[in-house]
Amino acid sequence: MTPNSAAAHDGGPFADPSVSSRSPTASDPLSPTGLPTLGIIVSALLLGSAGLFVILAEASAPTAAFLRCWIAVIVLAPLAILELRHHGLLPSKALVVAAVSGAALGIDYVLWAQSVLDAGVGVSTVLISVQVIVFPALVWVFGGSRPGWLFIACIPVMIIGMLLTGGVFGADAGAANPGRGAVFGVLSGILYGVYIFGIHHCRKAAPNFVVAPVAVGTVAAGVMTAIAGVALGGLDFDLGWDGWAWMVALAVFGQALSWVLLSISSPLVTVPRTAALMLLQPLSAVVLGALIAGERLQPAQWIGAGLVVAIVWVVGGGPEALRRRR
């Protein structure tokens, strides 16, 4: 989903302008043409593959969300402890914000995993891109930072794109429940935006911490997935060796590694470049869904996915980047 960071993208696929303020130059050993750019590309591809891992694991949505969180905690905990030893305790405000936003992420994960099972890898991953509208809107409402006219103009286009992608004019015949999957995908994206908004403030309160807020948020998300699992009939851990292997891959590559890479890399790359590179997440999800999961999107869904990707590019600063190149 998302599937979805500490530096600006914790769980989110797009840069936070307040964090990515550095403008690297070609002489910088960590320039946009070097390791940070590679880190963002790898992160985007890993996040784009998360939905495929859910399908291959053949786990229920609550089980997939639960294991995704708690296996990731095992990976993140040692890194978080090292960070805490180096910088001291996480400030109380950052701790609370990370926990609350992580709880939203936990619900997001359950909804997104069900969206993947209902509508497919590509559709669900494209739909969570609604967070690029939700996050700036929350900053506008609660932070007083009014977005420009271009952002406001993009909102109805994004809505049209999501309706088309969700299958309002035809969906993949092989999708289990495309209507419900589309609704859950959009709700997941909204909660994703809430999580990114929380981490945005968490980074302000504790700028020296990268892994610890991610770990706290992941624990909180894990608690919420456990509650959801009990409420929805329980968790099923009888996945077989293959299922467990795919769940470990989801937690390590689609969760812990992707977020940490994004947290480290995004502050070293400009916002427009980061946003453009992160388009690889929904694009790779659509490609993987078609090639491996056998998904067949209808023409209207392709048009909708294209609109969503275009809006993500515009909101992420793509036009500004083109003007600068000229």
Short mmCIF file of N, CA and C in Angstrom, two decimals, residues 7-75:
data_model
loop_
_atom_site.label_atom_id
_atom_site.label_comp_id
_atom_site.label_asym_id
_atom_site.label_seq_id
_atom_site.Cartn_x
_atom_site.Cartn_y
_atom_site.Cartn_z
N ALA A 7 12.69 11.03 7.78
CA ALA A 7 13.27 12.28 7.32
C ALA A 7 12.28 13.15 6.61
N ALA A 8 11.32 12.58 6.00
CA ALA A 8 10.29 13.33 5.32
C ALA A 8 9.33 12.39 4.65
N HIS A 9 9.70 11.15 4.60
CA HIS A 9 8.92 10.19 3.84
C HIS A 9 8.57 8.96 4.64
N ASP A 10 8.62 9.00 5.92
CA ASP A 10 8.33 7.82 6.70
C ASP A 10 7.01 7.20 6.26
N GLY A 11 7.02 6.20 5.59
CA GLY A 11 5.78 5.67 5.18
C GLY A 11 5.18 6.44 4.08
N GLY A 12 5.79 7.57 3.67
CA GLY A 12 5.25 8.39 2.65
C GLY A 12 6.13 8.46 1.48
N PRO A 13 5.64 8.54 0.28
CA PRO A 13 6.49 8.48 -0.86
C PRO A 13 6.96 9.81 -1.38
N PHE A 14 6.79 10.90 -0.67
CA PHE A 14 7.17 12.18 -1.22
C PHE A 14 7.87 13.04 -0.19
N ALA A 15 8.75 13.89 -0.70
CA ALA A 15 9.61 14.67 0.17
C ALA A 15 8.85 15.74 0.91
N ASP A 16 9.32 16.05 2.11
CA ASP A 16 8.80 17.14 2.92
C ASP A 16 9.65 18.36 2.66
N PRO A 17 9.09 19.42 2.10
CA PRO A 17 9.87 20.59 1.74
C PRO A 17 10.63 21.18 2.91
N SER A 18 10.10 21.05 4.12
CA SER A 18 10.78 21.64 5.26
C SER A 18 12.01 20.88 5.65
N VAL A 19 12.12 19.63 5.18
CA VAL A 19 13.28 18.82 5.52
C VAL A 19 14.30 18.84 4.41
N SER A 20 13.85 18.70 3.17
CA SER A 20 14.76 18.63 2.04
C SER A 20 15.16 20.02 1.59
N SER A 21 15.82 20.74 2.46
CA SER A 21 16.17 22.12 2.18
C SER A 21 17.57 22.26 1.62
N ARG A 22 18.35 21.21 1.71
CA ARG A 22 19.71 21.29 1.22
C ARG A 22 19.72 21.19 -0.29
N SER A 23 20.56 21.95 -0.94
CA SER A 23 20.69 21.91 -2.40
C SER A 23 22.08 21.42 -2.75
N PRO A 24 22.27 20.11 -2.91
CA PRO A 24 23.57 19.56 -3.18
C PRO A 24 24.10 20.03 -4.52
N THR A 25 25.38 20.07 -4.62
CA THR A 25 26.03 20.46 -5.87
C THR A 25 26.79 19.28 -6.43
N ALA A 26 27.26 19.47 -7.64
CA ALA A 26 27.97 18.37 -8.30
C ALA A 26 29.24 18.00 -7.57
N SER A 27 29.83 18.97 -6.84
CA SER A 27 31.07 18.69 -6.13
C SER A 27 30.83 17.95 -4.83
N ASP A 28 29.59 17.88 -4.40
CA ASP A 28 29.24 17.19 -3.17
C ASP A 28 29.41 15.69 -3.37
N PRO A 29 30.15 15.01 -2.48
CA PRO A 29 30.31 13.57 -2.64
C PRO A 29 28.99 12.82 -2.54
N LEU A 30 27.99 13.44 -1.87
CA LEU A 30 26.68 12.83 -1.81
C LEU A 30 25.71 13.68 -2.62
N SER A 31 25.99 13.83 -3.89
CA SER A 31 25.20 14.68 -4.76
C SER A 31 23.97 13.94 -5.25
N PRO A 32 23.00 14.66 -5.89
CA PRO A 32 21.81 14.00 -6.41
C PRO A 32 22.11 12.96 -7.46
N THR A 33 23.32 13.02 -8.03
CA THR A 33 23.66 12.02 -9.04
C THR A 33 24.37 10.82 -8.42
N GLY A 34 24.50 10.83 -7.09
CA GLY A 34 25.22 9.77 -6.42
C GLY A 34 24.36 8.87 -5.56
N LEU A 35 24.87 8.56 -4.38
CA LEU A 35 24.23 7.59 -3.51
C LEU A 35 22.83 7.98 -3.05
N PRO A 36 22.56 9.26 -2.70
CA PRO A 36 21.20 9.60 -2.26
C PRO A 36 20.14 9.31 -3.32
N THR A 37 20.46 9.65 -4.56
CA THR A 37 19.51 9.37 -5.64
C THR A 37 19.28 7.87 -5.78
N LEU A 38 20.35 7.10 -5.71
CA LEU A 38 20.22 5.65 -5.78
C LEU A 38 19.38 5.13 -4.62
N GLY A 39 19.59 5.72 -3.43
CA GLY A 39 18.82 5.30 -2.27
C GLY A 39 17.33 5.53 -2.46
N ILE A 40 16.97 6.67 -3.04
CA ILE A 40 15.55 6.98 -3.27
C ILE A 40 14.97 6.04 -4.33
N ILE A 41 15.73 5.77 -5.37
CA ILE A 41 15.26 4.85 -6.42
C ILE A 41 15.00 3.46 -5.83
N VAL A 42 15.95 2.96 -5.06
CA VAL A 42 15.78 1.64 -4.44
C VAL A 42 14.58 1.64 -3.51
N SER A 43 14.43 2.71 -2.72
CA SER A 43 13.29 2.81 -1.80
C SER A 43 11.97 2.77 -2.55
N ALA A 44 11.88 3.52 -3.65
CA ALA A 44 10.64 3.57 -4.43
C ALA A 44 10.30 2.20 -5.00
N LEU A 45 11.30 1.50 -5.50
CA LEU A 45 11.06 0.18 -6.08
C LEU A 45 10.65 -0.83 -5.01
N LEU A 46 11.27 -0.74 -3.83
CA LEU A 46 10.90 -1.64 -2.74
C LEU A 46 9.48 -1.38 -2.27
N LEU A 47 9.12 -0.10 -2.13
CA LEU A 47 7.76 0.24 -1.72
C LEU A 47 6.75 -0.19 -2.78
N GLY A 48 7.13 -0.08 -4.04
CA GLY A 48 6.24 -0.49 -5.11
C GLY A 48 6.00 -1.99 -5.15
N SER A 49 6.94 -2.75 -4.60
CA SER A 49 6.81 -4.21 -4.61
C SER A 49 6.07 -4.73 -3.38
N ALA A 50 5.76 -3.87 -2.42
CA ALA A 50 5.15 -4.32 -1.16
C ALA A 50 3.82 -5.04 -1.39
N GLY A 51 3.00 -4.50 -2.27
CA GLY A 51 1.71 -5.14 -2.53
C GLY A 51 1.86 -6.53 -3.12
N LEU A 52 2.86 -6.71 -3.95
CA LEU A 52 3.11 -8.03 -4.54
C LEU A 52 3.48 -9.03 -3.45
N PHE A 53 4.27 -8.60 -2.46
CA PHE A 53 4.63 -9.48 -1.35
C PHE A 53 3.38 -9.93 -0.59
N VAL A 54 2.41 -9.02 -0.41
CA VAL A 54 1.17 -9.36 0.29
C VAL A 54 0.43 -10.46 -0.45
N ILE A 55 0.32 -10.33 -1.77
CA ILE A 55 -0.39 -11.32 -2.57
C ILE A 55 0.33 -12.67 -2.55
N LEU A 56 1.65 -12.64 -2.70
CA LEU A 56 2.42 -13.89 -2.74
C LEU A 56 2.40 -14.61 -1.39
N ALA A 57 2.28 -13.85 -0.29
CA ALA A 57 2.23 -14.47 1.04
C ALA A 57 0.91 -15.18 1.29
N GLU A 58 -0.14 -14.79 0.56
CA GLU A 58 -1.48 -15.37 0.71
C GLU A 58 -1.96 -15.27 2.15
N ALA A 59 -1.70 -14.12 2.77
CA ALA A 59 -2.14 -13.87 4.14
C ALA A 59 -3.37 -12.97 4.13
N SER A 60 -4.17 -13.03 5.20
CA SER A 60 -5.29 -12.12 5.33
C SER A 60 -4.76 -10.71 5.56
N ALA A 61 -5.62 -9.71 5.33
CA ALA A 61 -5.18 -8.33 5.48
C ALA A 61 -4.67 -8.01 6.88
N PRO A 62 -5.41 -8.36 7.95
CA PRO A 62 -4.90 -8.07 9.30
C PRO A 62 -3.60 -8.81 9.60
N THR A 63 -3.49 -10.06 9.14
CA THR A 63 -2.27 -10.83 9.39
C THR A 63 -1.08 -10.21 8.67
N ALA A 64 -1.28 -9.83 7.41
CA ALA A 64 -0.20 -9.20 6.65
C ALA A 64 0.25 -7.90 7.29
N ALA A 65 -0.72 -7.08 7.73
CA ALA A 65 -0.38 -5.81 8.36
C ALA A 65 0.34 -6.04 9.69
N PHE A 66 -0.14 -7.00 10.48
CA PHE A 66 0.46 -7.30 11.78
C PHE A 66 1.90 -7.76 11.63
N LEU A 67 2.12 -8.74 10.76
CA LEU A 67 3.48 -9.27 10.59
C LEU A 67 4.40 -8.24 9.95
N ARG A 68 3.88 -7.44 9.04
CA ARG A 68 4.69 -6.39 8.42
C ARG A 68 5.28 -5.47 9.49
N CYS A 69 4.46 -5.13 10.47
CA CYS A 69 4.92 -4.21 11.52
C CYS A 69 5.90 -4.88 12.48
N TRP A 70 5.51 -6.03 13.02
CA TRP A 70 6.31 -6.60 14.11
C TRP A 70 7.61 -7.24 13.63
N ILE A 71 7.64 -7.77 12.43
CA ILE A 71 8.92 -8.23 11.90
C ILE A 71 9.84 -7.04 11.65
N ALA A 72 9.26 -5.94 11.17
CA ALA A 72 10.06 -4.73 10.96
C ALA A 72 10.60 -4.19 12.27
N VAL A 73 9.83 -4.31 13.35
CA VAL A 73 10.30 -3.84 14.66
C VAL A 73 11.58 -4.58 15.05
N ILE A 74 11.63 -5.88 14.77
CA ILE A 74 12.82 -6.66 15.09
C ILE A 74 14.04 -6.10 14.37
N VAL A 75 13.84 -5.65 13.13
CA VAL A 75 14.94 -5.08 12.35
C VAL A 75 15.30 -3.68 12.84
#
